[in-house]
XYZ file of C-alpha atoms in Angstrom:
653
model
C 45.199 31.791 1.856
C 42.162 30.851 -0.287
C 38.751 31.683 1.184
C 37.190 28.861 3.197
C 33.719 27.411 2.892
C 31.839 26.696 6.100
C 32.669 23.011 5.681
C 36.402 23.814 5.406
C 36.749 23.288 1.635
C 38.128 26.163 -0.427
C 36.224 27.445 -3.452
C 39.010 26.713 -5.928
C 38.651 22.971 -5.250
C 35.109 23.151 -6.621
C 36.038 24.862 -9.905
C 35.891 22.346 -12.785
C 36.353 24.874 -15.611
C 38.153 28.235 -15.571
C 39.788 29.763 -12.511
C 38.519 32.124 -9.828
C 41.739 34.124 -10.281
C 40.660 35.007 -13.822
C 37.544 36.793 -12.534
C 37.396 40.523 -11.755
C 37.346 40.982 -7.952
C 33.662 42.018 -7.733
C 32.605 39.060 -9.909
C 34.691 36.690 -7.791
C 33.040 37.959 -4.611
C 29.594 37.463 -6.160
C 30.500 33.881 -7.172
C 32.048 32.996 -3.794
C 29.236 34.499 -1.715
C 26.627 32.705 -3.837
C 28.536 29.401 -3.663
C 28.733 29.732 0.096
C 24.953 30.231 0.220
C 23.789 27.751 -2.449
C 26.370 25.006 -1.744
C 26.939 23.669 -5.284
C 29.227 20.637 -5.697
C 31.067 22.261 -8.611
C 31.653 25.689 -10.171
C 31.986 26.012 -13.958
C 33.095 29.393 -15.363
C 31.645 29.541 -18.884
C 33.957 30.532 -21.735
C 31.210 30.529 -24.413
C 33.201 28.247 -26.730
C 31.809 25.801 -29.272
C 33.522 22.964 -27.398
C 31.889 23.923 -24.084
C 28.473 24.154 -25.736
C 28.867 20.719 -27.338
C 29.870 19.160 -24.008
C 26.872 20.732 -22.221
C 24.424 19.522 -24.865
C 25.954 16.032 -24.810
C 25.686 16.029 -20.992
C 22.012 17.059 -21.156
C 21.288 14.428 -23.822
C 22.951 11.770 -21.682
C 20.726 12.749 -18.720
C 17.511 12.861 -20.788
C 17.120 16.651 -20.458
C 17.232 17.260 -24.215
C 16.785 15.126 -27.292
C 18.834 15.522 -30.496
C 16.711 16.263 -33.591
C 18.547 14.283 -36.240
C 16.690 15.853 -39.162
C 18.514 19.156 -38.574
C 22.052 20.319 -37.835
C 22.701 20.794 -34.099
C 19.030 21.166 -33.124
C 17.621 19.978 -29.797
C 14.277 19.482 -28.075
C 13.576 20.054 -24.385
C 10.255 19.078 -22.794
C 9.431 20.781 -19.514
C 7.405 19.773 -16.503
C 3.827 20.781 -17.526
C 3.759 23.044 -14.452
C 6.650 25.137 -15.827
C 5.634 26.443 -19.240
C 5.328 30.251 -19.205
C 6.184 33.527 -17.535
C 4.417 33.684 -14.163
C 3.329 37.266 -13.560
C 1.782 36.384 -10.204
C 5.214 35.287 -8.925
C 7.279 38.055 -10.542
C 8.067 40.926 -8.164
C 10.089 44.118 -7.842
C 11.599 45.029 -4.479
C 11.993 48.703 -3.548
C 11.868 50.571 -0.235
C 8.596 52.282 -1.118
C 5.758 50.571 -2.985
C 5.222 53.704 -5.060
C 8.731 53.407 -6.530
C 7.569 50.165 -8.214
C 3.879 50.776 -8.963
C 1.403 53.650 -8.747
C -0.947 53.263 -5.792
C -4.323 52.419 -7.411
C -7.573 54.000 -6.229
C -8.915 50.566 -5.269
C -7.650 46.996 -5.242
C -4.281 45.743 -6.450
C -2.069 47.335 -9.075
C -2.219 45.688 -12.496
C 1.015 47.429 -13.489
C 3.494 45.256 -11.628
C 3.891 43.497 -8.285
C 5.765 45.052 -5.400
C 7.314 43.119 -2.532
C 8.736 44.715 0.599
C 12.419 44.272 1.435
C 11.471 42.409 4.635
C 9.171 39.952 2.837
C 11.798 39.361 0.189
C 14.518 38.600 2.759
C 12.216 35.990 4.333
C 11.377 34.468 0.932
C 15.049 34.453 -0.098
C 16.206 32.790 3.111
C 13.493 30.135 2.813
C 14.677 29.174 -0.691
C 18.355 29.682 -1.467
C 20.455 28.136 1.334
C 21.763 24.797 -0.021
C 19.547 24.997 -3.152
C 22.333 23.892 -5.526
C 23.569 20.913 -3.458
C 24.746 18.105 -5.724
C 24.648 20.381 -8.779
C 27.086 22.545 -10.745
C 26.931 26.332 -10.481
C 27.574 27.795 -13.926
C 29.021 31.319 -14.105
C 27.708 33.035 -17.265
C 29.301 36.391 -18.177
C 27.031 38.015 -20.792
C 26.540 41.274 -22.676
C 23.141 42.689 -23.572
C 23.936 44.422 -26.844
C 27.040 44.281 -29.051
C 30.184 44.151 -26.931
C 31.675 47.624 -26.656
C 28.523 49.500 -27.743
C 27.847 52.624 -25.642
C 24.263 51.297 -25.345
C 25.239 47.803 -24.079
C 25.207 46.486 -20.491
C 26.937 43.503 -18.872
C 25.482 40.889 -16.529
C 26.782 37.825 -14.685
C 24.249 35.003 -14.287
C 24.880 32.175 -11.838
C 22.643 29.167 -12.536
C 22.437 25.449 -11.795
C 20.744 24.724 -15.146
C 22.815 23.666 -18.193
C 19.690 24.388 -20.327
C 19.980 28.010 -19.231
C 23.681 28.087 -20.206
C 23.004 26.690 -23.700
C 20.070 29.084 -24.203
C 21.930 32.151 -22.887
C 24.735 31.379 -25.352
C 22.176 31.839 -28.142
C 20.251 34.773 -26.636
C 23.225 36.901 -25.470
C 26.895 37.507 -26.269
C 28.419 35.190 -23.698
C 31.790 33.990 -22.412
C 35.399 35.008 -21.766
C 35.436 38.143 -24.002
C 32.745 39.646 -21.746
C 34.880 39.241 -18.621
C 37.814 40.844 -20.451
C 35.641 43.808 -21.499
C 34.108 44.146 -18.015
C 37.312 44.616 -16.046
C 36.387 46.538 -12.905
C 33.196 47.923 -14.481
C 29.611 47.633 -13.255
C 27.453 44.596 -13.944
C 23.989 43.308 -13.040
C 24.061 40.324 -10.669
C 21.739 37.512 -11.762
C 21.217 34.489 -9.507
C 19.063 31.583 -10.709
C 18.291 28.151 -9.282
C 15.816 25.514 -10.407
C 15.298 24.872 -6.680
C 15.920 21.117 -6.767
C 18.957 20.193 -4.638
C 20.208 16.627 -4.954
C 19.313 14.005 -3.887
C 15.784 14.701 -5.162
C 12.863 14.508 -2.747
C 10.515 13.450 -5.571
C 11.077 12.275 -9.162
C 11.281 14.825 -11.995
C 8.737 15.022 -14.813
C 10.457 14.853 -18.252
C 13.822 15.075 -16.437
C 13.000 18.781 -16.022
C 14.069 20.276 -12.699
C 11.748 22.930 -11.259
C 10.001 23.807 -8.010
C 6.659 25.414 -8.962
C 5.379 25.696 -5.384
C 8.269 28.019 -4.474
C 8.806 29.838 -7.785
C 9.780 33.490 -7.332
C 11.319 35.907 -9.847
C 12.584 39.009 -8.033
C 14.206 42.236 -9.193
C 16.151 44.523 -6.844
C 16.866 47.587 -9.001
C 18.594 49.570 -6.228
C 21.098 46.708 -5.836
C 21.229 45.907 -9.577
C 20.266 42.318 -8.789
C 17.883 39.774 -10.345
C 17.100 36.673 -8.281
C 15.038 33.789 -9.672
C 14.046 30.498 -8.039
C 12.019 27.444 -8.981
C 11.448 27.817 -12.741
C 13.730 26.601 -15.520
C 11.567 28.083 -18.280
C 12.449 30.947 -20.676
C 11.838 34.400 -19.303
C 11.934 33.134 -15.709
C 15.428 31.643 -16.044
C 17.164 33.314 -19.010
C 17.641 36.382 -16.876
C 19.080 38.511 -19.686
C 15.692 38.447 -21.376
C 12.648 40.205 -19.876
C 14.167 40.462 -16.363
C 17.287 42.387 -17.389
C 16.454 43.732 -20.862
C 13.117 45.223 -19.774
C 12.446 45.347 -16.010
C 15.975 46.181 -14.868
C 16.916 48.111 -18.021
C 13.800 50.333 -17.973
C 14.828 51.511 -14.509
C 18.451 52.069 -15.658
C 17.090 53.898 -18.721
C 15.019 56.224 -16.540
C 18.096 57.089 -14.463
C 20.410 57.472 -17.465
C 18.056 59.180 -19.953
C 17.260 56.455 -22.510
C 14.444 53.952 -23.258
C 14.256 50.154 -22.800
C 11.203 48.889 -24.665
C 9.303 45.728 -25.633
C 9.738 46.505 -29.336
C 10.909 44.866 -32.532
C 13.241 46.859 -34.798
C 13.054 46.595 -38.593
C 14.613 48.388 -41.549
C 12.528 49.067 -44.651
C 14.024 50.128 -47.997
C 11.965 51.595 -50.836
C 12.546 50.823 -54.554
C 14.819 53.911 -54.838
C 17.114 52.575 -52.098
C 16.030 54.972 -49.327
C 15.937 53.236 -45.936
C 14.126 53.908 -42.663
C 14.049 52.070 -39.356
C 10.930 51.477 -37.251
C 10.473 50.207 -33.694
C 7.152 48.502 -32.914
C 5.468 47.412 -29.677
C 2.987 44.528 -29.603
C 2.037 42.274 -26.680
C 3.812 38.883 -26.561
C 2.717 36.323 -29.176
C 0.950 39.018 -31.185
C 2.886 38.949 -34.439
C 6.095 40.787 -33.509
C 8.409 38.138 -34.960
C 6.309 37.913 -38.141
C 6.445 41.674 -38.700
C 10.168 41.852 -37.914
C 10.890 39.128 -40.510
C 8.226 40.014 -43.051
C 8.535 39.155 -46.739
C 6.876 42.235 -48.310
C 4.465 41.714 -51.195
C 5.033 45.215 -52.598
C 7.387 45.017 -55.595
C 10.814 46.596 -55.005
C 10.424 47.016 -51.233
C 12.771 45.250 -48.833
C 12.475 44.548 -45.099
C 15.403 43.598 -42.874
C 15.344 42.556 -39.225
C 17.371 44.160 -36.427
C 15.428 42.489 -33.594
C 12.073 40.866 -32.888
C 11.415 41.628 -29.217
C 13.414 44.301 -27.377
C 14.820 47.734 -28.279
C 17.180 49.928 -26.256
C 16.996 53.490 -27.601
C 18.894 56.683 -26.862
C 19.093 60.094 -28.548
C 22.556 60.796 -29.944
C 24.223 64.226 -30.048
C 22.687 64.933 -33.464
C 19.199 64.307 -32.028
C 18.636 60.932 -33.746
C 16.946 58.232 -31.665
C 19.447 55.351 -31.963
C 18.334 51.771 -31.208
C 20.090 48.473 -30.590
C 18.648 45.015 -30.181
C 20.234 43.966 -26.865
C 19.639 40.284 -27.655
C 21.684 37.904 -29.800
C 18.910 35.445 -30.696
C 15.183 34.979 -31.199
C 13.021 33.304 -28.541
C 9.960 32.925 -30.728
C 6.544 31.322 -30.232
C 6.486 28.185 -32.416
C 2.759 27.428 -33.036
C 1.467 29.272 -36.098
C 4.979 29.748 -37.527
C 5.037 28.307 -41.052
C 6.452 28.853 -44.523
C 3.333 30.907 -45.222
C 3.242 33.042 -42.059
C 6.993 33.526 -41.562
C 9.264 31.889 -44.148
C 12.324 33.711 -42.770
C 11.781 32.311 -39.273
C 11.439 28.796 -40.729
C 14.768 29.259 -42.545
C 16.411 30.665 -39.385
C 15.545 27.665 -37.176
C 16.991 24.927 -39.406
C 20.220 24.684 -37.364
C 21.777 25.498 -33.950
C 18.320 25.824 -32.379
C 16.869 24.697 -29.044
C 13.151 23.932 -29.228
C 11.082 23.739 -26.046
C 7.665 22.044 -25.692
C 7.043 21.473 -29.414
C 6.087 18.051 -30.778
C 8.685 15.675 -32.254
C 8.326 13.502 -35.370
C 9.650 9.956 -35.627
C 12.039 10.999 -38.431
C 13.824 13.442 -36.076
C 11.892 16.602 -36.915
C 9.619 19.056 -35.095
C 5.892 19.724 -35.419
C 3.285 22.144 -34.089
C -0.174 23.536 -34.752
C -0.177 25.780 -37.809
C 3.179 24.506 -39.152
C 1.266 23.924 -42.402
C 3.396 20.945 -43.493
C 1.794 17.555 -44.178
C 3.264 14.587 -42.313
C 5.007 12.066 -44.564
C 3.365 8.621 -44.665
C 4.364 6.513 -41.683
C 5.803 9.434 -39.691
C 4.534 9.452 -36.107
C 4.237 12.451 -33.781
C 5.062 12.595 -30.066
C 3.398 15.544 -28.337
C 5.003 18.004 -25.913
C 3.534 15.855 -23.131
C 5.673 12.964 -24.451
C 2.645 11.002 -25.696
C 1.861 9.531 -29.103
C -0.277 12.089 -30.967
C -2.247 12.123 -34.217
C -4.010 15.030 -35.949
C -7.250 13.344 -34.851
C -6.249 13.967 -31.229
C -6.233 17.694 -31.936
C -9.715 17.980 -33.483
C -9.261 21.737 -33.825
C -10.283 24.016 -36.717
C -6.571 24.579 -37.406
C -7.104 26.014 -40.882
C -8.635 29.097 -39.227
C -5.460 29.540 -37.235
C -3.168 29.023 -40.215
C -5.003 31.779 -42.101
C -4.629 34.260 -39.244
C -3.123 37.535 -40.473
C -0.150 37.880 -38.177
C 0.682 34.392 -37.199
C 2.889 34.139 -34.177
C 0.209 33.603 -32.944
C -3.314 33.645 -31.806
C -3.214 29.892 -31.566
C -2.345 30.110 -27.901
C -5.423 32.201 -27.197
C -7.543 29.953 -29.339
C -6.440 26.791 -27.597
C -6.863 28.347 -24.196
C -10.210 29.884 -25.079
C -11.475 26.565 -26.388
C -9.960 24.438 -23.655
C -13.209 24.318 -21.670
C -15.137 22.796 -24.591
C -15.580 19.006 -24.386
C -14.938 18.337 -28.104
C -11.532 19.979 -28.195
C -8.556 17.637 -28.125
C -5.003 17.981 -26.997
C -2.588 20.184 -29.002
C 0.642 18.491 -30.064
C 2.723 21.547 -29.038
C 2.172 23.757 -26.018
C 0.614 27.123 -27.076
C 3.678 28.872 -25.612
C 6.251 26.436 -27.031
C 9.392 28.160 -28.294
C 12.368 28.146 -30.601
C 15.620 29.654 -29.328
C 17.771 30.433 -32.361
C 20.736 32.679 -33.288
C 19.718 36.009 -34.865
C 22.747 35.861 -37.179
C 21.104 32.912 -39.008
C 18.116 35.013 -40.110
C 18.308 35.344 -43.924
C 17.095 38.955 -43.718
C 19.145 40.076 -40.695
C 19.957 43.775 -41.154
C 23.591 44.552 -42.068
C 23.640 47.108 -39.215
C 22.052 44.839 -36.586
C 25.264 44.820 -34.538
C 26.274 48.427 -35.216
C 27.526 49.632 -31.803
C 25.968 53.080 -32.428
C 22.538 51.574 -33.126
C 20.186 52.329 -36.028
C 18.226 55.631 -36.364
C 14.519 55.184 -35.518
C 12.150 57.397 -37.542
C 8.841 55.731 -36.719
C 7.344 54.047 -33.652
C 4.390 51.667 -34.055
C 1.993 50.536 -31.345
C -0.463 47.719 -32.001
C -2.729 45.098 -30.532
C -5.271 42.474 -31.385
C -8.604 44.310 -31.636
C -11.418 42.460 -33.431
C -13.661 45.553 -33.503
C -13.624 49.334 -33.707
C -9.923 50.135 -34.184
C -8.841 51.030 -37.750
C -6.034 49.312 -39.678
C -3.654 52.232 -39.111
C -3.684 55.752 -37.745
C -1.022 58.347 -37.030
C -0.674 60.322 -33.799
C -1.299 64.093 -33.888
C 1.809 64.866 -31.798
C 4.461 63.210 -29.593
C 2.221 63.705 -26.520
C -0.759 62.165 -28.340
C 1.508 59.278 -29.416
C 2.555 58.630 -25.815
C -1.146 58.564 -24.880
C -1.786 56.021 -27.705
C 0.936 53.816 -26.191
C -0.618 54.208 -22.728
C -4.059 53.302 -24.121
C -2.995 50.049 -25.831
C -5.384 47.130 -25.386
C -5.241 43.609 -26.792
C -6.522 40.067 -26.410
C -4.589 38.145 -23.737
C -1.482 36.095 -24.571
C -0.293 32.501 -24.072
C 3.152 33.791 -23.046
C 1.740 34.396 -19.566
C -0.660 32.369 -17.495
C -3.920 34.142 -18.503
C -6.778 32.128 -19.967
C -9.335 32.912 -22.627
C -9.921 35.776 -25.029
C -10.155 38.830 -22.800
C -9.391 42.342 -24.036
C -6.680 43.467 -21.639
C -5.046 46.810 -21.072
C -1.398 46.470 -22.046
C 0.179 49.937 -22.094
C 3.237 50.093 -24.381
C 3.044 46.236 -24.425
C 5.021 46.673 -21.186
C 2.381 45.915 -18.557
C 4.189 42.775 -17.294
C 7.634 44.362 -17.754
C 7.708 47.822 -16.158
C 10.734 48.151 -13.903
C 9.312 51.143 -12.039
C 6.154 53.235 -11.498
C 4.212 53.469 -14.798
C 3.222 57.098 -14.101
C 6.913 58.027 -13.899
C 7.536 55.916 -17.030
C 4.953 58.022 -18.924
C 6.586 61.214 -17.646
C 9.956 59.881 -18.866
C 8.550 59.262 -22.373
C 6.922 62.717 -22.414
C 10.215 64.320 -21.352
C 11.838 63.177 -24.629
C 10.032 66.091 -26.326
C 12.123 68.485 -24.211
C 15.451 67.036 -25.408
C 17.500 69.681 -27.182
C 17.555 69.028 -30.957
C 15.647 65.728 -30.589
C 14.245 64.489 -33.903
C 11.134 62.844 -32.497
C 9.916 59.812 -34.493
C 6.365 59.821 -35.815
C 4.062 57.520 -33.831
C 1.475 55.187 -35.394
C -1.033 52.567 -34.211
C -1.915 49.449 -36.245
C -4.521 46.708 -35.954
C -4.187 43.786 -38.389
C -6.960 41.887 -36.567
C -10.225 43.697 -37.278
C -13.102 41.395 -38.241
C -16.328 41.787 -40.181
C -19.789 40.838 -38.928
C -19.182 37.196 -39.932
C -16.029 37.075 -37.822
C -13.697 37.026 -40.868
C -10.527 39.111 -40.900
C -10.871 42.280 -42.966
C -7.156 42.492 -43.776
C -5.012 39.664 -45.225
C -1.939 40.539 -43.125
C 1.441 38.808 -43.436
C 3.463 40.341 -46.317
C 0.536 42.631 -47.216
C 1.308 44.603 -44.044
C 4.136 46.141 -46.095
C 1.434 48.316 -47.721
C 0.769 49.929 -44.327
C 4.512 50.387 -43.704
C 4.795 52.071 -47.131
C 2.156 54.633 -46.098
C 4.028 55.322 -42.836
C 7.306 55.604 -44.766
C 5.816 58.315 -46.997
C 4.210 60.085 -44.015
C 7.630 60.410 -42.351
C 8.874 62.076 -45.558
C 5.929 64.505 -45.432
C 4.242 62.750 -48.357
C 1.356 60.284 -48.492
C -2.215 61.490 -48.286
C -3.802 61.659 -44.834
C -7.229 62.580 -43.537
C -7.662 64.088 -40.087
C -10.101 62.186 -37.840
C -11.002 62.403 -34.150
C -8.438 59.696 -33.272
C -5.572 60.739 -35.583
C -4.582 60.766 -39.264
C -5.718 57.878 -41.482
C -4.778 57.199 -45.129
C -6.727 59.357 -47.574
C -8.211 58.116 -50.829
C -5.764 55.891 -52.672
C -2.716 56.778 -50.524
C -2.754 53.181 -49.205
C -1.542 51.075 -52.145
C -4.036 48.231 -52.689
C -2.916 47.273 -56.225
C -3.448 43.555 -56.840
C -5.345 43.119 -53.580
C -8.938 42.032 -54.084
C -11.802 41.939 -51.625
C -10.514 44.521 -49.149
C -13.070 47.011 -47.854
C -11.353 50.285 -46.906
C -14.684 51.550 -45.621
C -14.896 48.749 -43.027
C -11.161 48.791 -42.207
C -11.203 52.521 -41.448
C -14.700 52.919 -40.042
C -14.472 55.057 -36.885
C -17.653 54.637 -34.881
C -18.565 57.430 -32.473
C -20.300 54.928 -30.180
C -17.272 52.574 -30.077
C -14.781 55.377 -29.413
C -16.925 57.008 -26.719
C -16.792 53.704 -24.842
C -13.098 53.137 -25.680
C -11.972 56.500 -24.324
C -14.140 56.000 -21.217
C -12.589 52.567 -20.585
C -9.062 53.913 -21.051
C -9.752 56.982 -18.895
C -11.199 54.842 -16.121
C -8.256 52.419 -16.281
C -5.606 55.153 -16.158
C -7.422 57.094 -13.421
C -7.845 53.983 -11.269
C -4.471 52.361 -11.930
C -2.089 55.318 -12.317
C -4.108 57.574 -10.032
C -2.027 60.429 -8.574
C 0.972 59.587 -10.788
C -0.851 60.162 -14.107
C 0.975 63.033 -15.885
C -1.207 66.062 -16.631
C -0.230 65.843 -20.350
C -1.992 62.448 -20.510
C -5.075 63.877 -18.743
C -5.039 66.647 -21.341
C -4.850 64.123 -24.225
C -7.817 62.177 -22.802
C -9.941 65.328 -22.524
C -8.943 66.475 -26.028
C -9.849 63.053 -27.482
C -13.214 63.086 -25.683
C -13.917 66.507 -27.125
C -12.964 65.472 -30.673
C -15.157 62.352 -30.446
C -18.103 64.384 -29.151
C -17.896 66.535 -32.298
C -18.042 63.534 -34.673
């Protein structure tokens, strides 16, 4: 006898695509229990097909949720409720029995390294939100794989959602559909439950036909139960649960238990003129140039860069001691403003088809537009802003040329707009600073041939970086693995538009993971340090870069973009034991002419590599204070030792 709903209907009667019988038993139980709780009108088991995707997009177009962009092939625009535009750190929590399993207990105040919620408080919050939340809507069952299907590094999830926008986006961002269920069988999976929190009939009208419930938004992770539960937001990282929720917060905890690393890092391959290739992983805070670096067009003759991923890396040492990395994602979820033919020509080529844009401006000829796109509008073409209003460049009244010339692009525009938003003369941007393109990685013209290799690619260098206008040199190399881990822990950068912060504040962002740690950061540091004890581990060299240093006039000292290949060339040679380097208090910097500046005028190496004793005394004090206060009793002694050693080296400058 089929299972009964409380109202006497059986589940099978609600299924409008697929069959419950086709689901593995544990998946079926998850679907039925969630349907019983959320009370959807229909259940749709996603097969991931082209036909299904077309029907969903047509359905959304019909209901005014997306608009077709006729200038491109199969491209769409969604405009959100202005209250649902970014990750919401203040409403993103991790639930564990003990607070200290999630975050270190700080000396004073609240932890800045994650938000813990007790099991009791979560149960109350859950019960106040989910019963009946999908009434009148369809529950979509999305089977998805993070990583190439069948890779020993991949993981499977099942997301249940009442948002067709989430289904269409997850089809781009993950491997999704029937093949995943077949591969899963009776195996383990992460349970992901998402609702926009707007049961039908609506209590109040939607803005932009975008369903969300900002007052009750909550994004919760239950690592002990392998569950992610999200309510109230339809936007990006809050609703595409494979992204930051699974690929970083949940996966970092799994990685700790299973002996690997889940990191907020791009992966790129770089080939020298002789055909020798190396792979790098690099961590930068959101909207800080990751996508631009991952898709760089190098200016150095004969050098080639190829992209494995632009945001997340899962890395594990193989039996030969190589650190192997996969990109667990299947698409790019990139920040649109600042992306142009100049800053990232490969991204512009990638997004010409099969792309979902969110909160960018639309042109009357069926195209898209944003700040820093660097393309003149054709005569007579009108622009409608992300707020669905007529917009002209006059409405912006922003010094956009400054933004367009920014060295890493993707982009400081968000910070600029937010930082300037209090000034009376500043107008309204046509695109939201955190507007996005969601596009298949396979369309990238420089996608690496090994990007879907189930074994992963061998990482030989790890790069940390941030946006530092003063004091931090263009590049330096760590003295050891332990020193490199400290450099990651000490990362600081100007705040990002991808979260809800405002203004240009220098924030601590260790490993670019501050909003994404799935467990206690002190234990995370210990886990990184433990990699040095792996038998036969070939530890990658660790570097730190800063493309953003400015001179006294506030002008950037380094041209950035494709010229960053010159810095990668130096790292490449350093890994091979070549390339001149000079020992300084903070690490090795390029010596003499070891950084190739041929054909590059007006660059002052003296200013780019100036290491001021006064600046670094304050820097190390700030970092020490932050780690002592925030990580407190969980700070590994090796990090304490690195801080003291750095202080000593600076004192001898």
